[in-house]
CSV table of C-alpha atoms in Angstrom, one decimal:
chain,number,residue,atom,x,y,z
A,1217,UNK,CA,270.0,183.1,69.2
A,1218,UNK,CA,270.6,187.0,71.6
A,1219,UNK,CA,274.0,186.4,72.2
A,1220,UNK,CA,274.7,185.8,68.6
A,1221,UNK,CA,273.0,188.6,67.3
A,1222,UNK,CA,274.6,191.2,70.0
A,1223,UNK,CA,278.4,189.7,68.7
A,1224,UNK,CA,277.1,190.8,64.3
A,1225,UNK,CA,276.1,193.6,65.3
A,1226,UNK,CA,278.5,193.7,67.8
A,1227,UNK,CA,281.0,192.8,64.7
A,1228,UNK,CA,279.4,195.4,62.0
A,1229,UNK,CA,280.2,198.0,65.1
A,1230,UNK,CA,283.2,197.5,65.1
A,1231,UNK,CA,284.6,197.1,61.2
A,1232,UNK,CA,282.7,200.3,60.1
A,1233,UNK,CA,285.3,201.7,63.0
A,1234,UNK,CA,288.1,200.2,61.3
A,1235,UNK,CA,286.7,201.4,57.7
A,1236,UNK,CA,286.4,204.8,59.4
A,1237,UNK,CA,290.6,204.7,60.7
A,1238,UNK,CA,291.5,203.9,57.4
A,1239,UNK,CA,289.5,207.2,55.5
A,1240,UNK,CA,291.5,208.7,58.5
A,1241,UNK,CA,294.0,208.2,58.1
A,1242,UNK,CA,294.1,208.2,54.0
A,1243,UNK,CA,293.1,211.6,54.4
A,1244,UNK,CA,295.1,212.5,57.3
A,1245,UNK,CA,298.5,211.4,54.7
A,1246,UNK,CA,296.5,213.8,52.1
A,1247,UNK,CA,296.3,217.2,53.5
A,1248,UNK,CA,300.4,216.0,54.9
A,1249,UNK,CA,300.8,215.2,51.0
A,1250,UNK,CA,299.5,218.7,50.7
A,1251,UNK,CA,301.3,220.9,53.4
A,1252,UNK,CA,304.7,219.3,51.8
A,1253,UNK,CA,303.9,220.9,49.0
A,1254,UNK,CA,302.1,224.0,49.4
A,1255,UNK,CA,305.6,224.0,52.2
A,1256,UNK,CA,308.1,223.2,48.9
A,1257,UNK,CA,306.0,226.0,47.1
A,1258,UNK,CA,306.1,228.6,49.3
A,1259,UNK,CA,309.9,227.5,49.1
A,1260,UNK,CA,310.7,228.3,45.6
A,1261,UNK,CA,308.7,231.4,45.4
A,1262,UNK,CA,311.0,233.0,48.3
A,1263,UNK,CA,313.6,231.7,46.0
A,1264,UNK,CA,313.4,233.2,42.9
A,1265,UNK,CA,312.5,236.4,45.1
A,1266,UNK,CA,316.0,235.9,46.2
A,1267,UNK,CA,317.4,235.3,42.2
A,1268,UNK,CA,315.2,238.1,41.6
A,1269,UNK,CA,316.1,241.0,44.3
A,1270,UNK,CA,320.0,239.2,43.4
A,1271,UNK,CA,319.3,240.6,39.8
A,1272,UNK,CA,317.9,243.9,40.9
A,1273,UNK,CA,321.1,244.8,42.7
A,1274,UNK,CA,323.6,243.9,40.0
A,1275,UNK,CA,321.8,246.4,37.4
A,1276,UNK,CA,323.9,249.4,37.4
A,1277,UNK,CA,323.6,252.5,35.2
A,1278,UNK,CA,324.4,250.8,31.9
A,1279,UNK,CA,324.6,247.5,32.3
A,1280,UNK,CA,325.0,244.3,34.3
A,1281,UNK,CA,327.9,243.4,37.2
A,1282,UNK,CA,328.4,239.6,37.0
A,1283,UNK,CA,330.5,240.0,39.1
A,1284,UNK,CA,327.7,241.6,41.8
A,1285,UNK,CA,325.1,239.6,40.5
A,1286,UNK,CA,326.9,235.6,41.6
A,1287,UNK,CA,327.9,237.7,44.7
A,1288,UNK,CA,324.6,238.4,45.2
A,1289,UNK,CA,324.0,234.6,44.6
A,1290,UNK,CA,326.1,233.2,46.9
A,1291,UNK,CA,325.4,236.2,49.9
A,1292,UNK,CA,321.9,235.0,49.8
A,1293,UNK,CA,322.8,230.9,49.0
A,1294,UNK,CA,324.6,231.2,52.6
A,1295,UNK,CA,321.1,232.2,54.4
A,1296,UNK,CA,319.5,229.4,52.8
A,1297,UNK,CA,319.4,226.0,55.1
A,1298,UNK,CA,321.2,223.2,53.6
A,1299,UNK,CA,318.5,221.1,54.6
A,1300,UNK,CA,315.1,220.6,55.1
A,1301,UNK,CA,312.4,222.0,53.1
A,1302,UNK,CA,314.6,225.9,52.6
A,1303,UNK,CA,317.0,223.8,50.9
A,1304,UNK,CA,315.1,223.6,47.8
A,1305,UNK,CA,315.9,227.7,47.4
A,1306,UNK,CA,319.2,227.1,46.5
A,1307,UNK,CA,318.4,224.6,42.7
A,1308,UNK,CA,316.3,227.5,42.3
A,1309,UNK,CA,319.3,229.2,42.9
A,1310,UNK,CA,320.9,227.5,40.7
A,1311,UNK,CA,318.9,227.2,37.9
A,1312,UNK,CA,318.2,230.8,37.9
A,1313,UNK,CA,321.7,232.2,37.7
A,1314,UNK,CA,322.4,229.6,35.6
A,1315,UNK,CA,320.1,231.2,32.8
A,1316,UNK,CA,320.3,234.9,33.8
A,1317,UNK,CA,324.8,234.6,33.6
A,1318,UNK,CA,324.5,232.0,30.4
A,1319,UNK,CA,326.9,233.2,27.6
A,1320,UNK,CA,326.8,231.8,23.7
A,1321,UNK,CA,328.7,228.7,24.8
A,1322,UNK,CA,326.6,227.7,27.4
A,1323,UNK,CA,328.9,228.9,30.6
A,1324,UNK,CA,327.6,228.2,34.3
A,1325,UNK,CA,328.8,229.4,37.5
A,1326,UNK,CA,329.5,225.7,38.8
A,1327,UNK,CA,332.2,225.8,40.9
A,1328,UNK,CA,336.0,224.8,40.4
A,1329,UNK,CA,334.3,224.3,36.0
A,1330,UNK,CA,337.0,226.3,33.8
A,1331,UNK,CA,336.7,226.0,29.9
A,1332,UNK,CA,340.5,225.8,28.6
A,1333,UNK,CA,341.7,228.3,26.2
A,1334,UNK,CA,341.4,228.4,22.5
A,1335,UNK,CA,345.4,227.8,22.6
A,1336,UNK,CA,345.2,224.2,24.5
A,1337,UNK,CA,342.3,222.9,22.6
A,1338,UNK,CA,344.4,220.9,19.5
A,1339,UNK,CA,342.0,219.6,16.8
């Protein structure tokens, strides 16, 4: 009987250890997700800061310089890496600059996108 009792106790403790390992893995995954979310939020905030800096840099005494703004945005975008968490700043700059530069016709700063001249539109 003692052999069976020792086996039962060992099995009980092994199951407890396995359960604790599962809980530890879940906690680690939750921590990693929280760290990733924090890093993304910091990158977005940094992107918004760059967008605001570009906007402030392009303000003139009597108006807003579109060319100056685009130049500042392009300079800021060149400093941002293309991979990793910080690359989300490209999206922030793109979306934010489109909102700032939006006109009545919904123009954007997308590269190589042109609208036809009025004389080219038929109808």
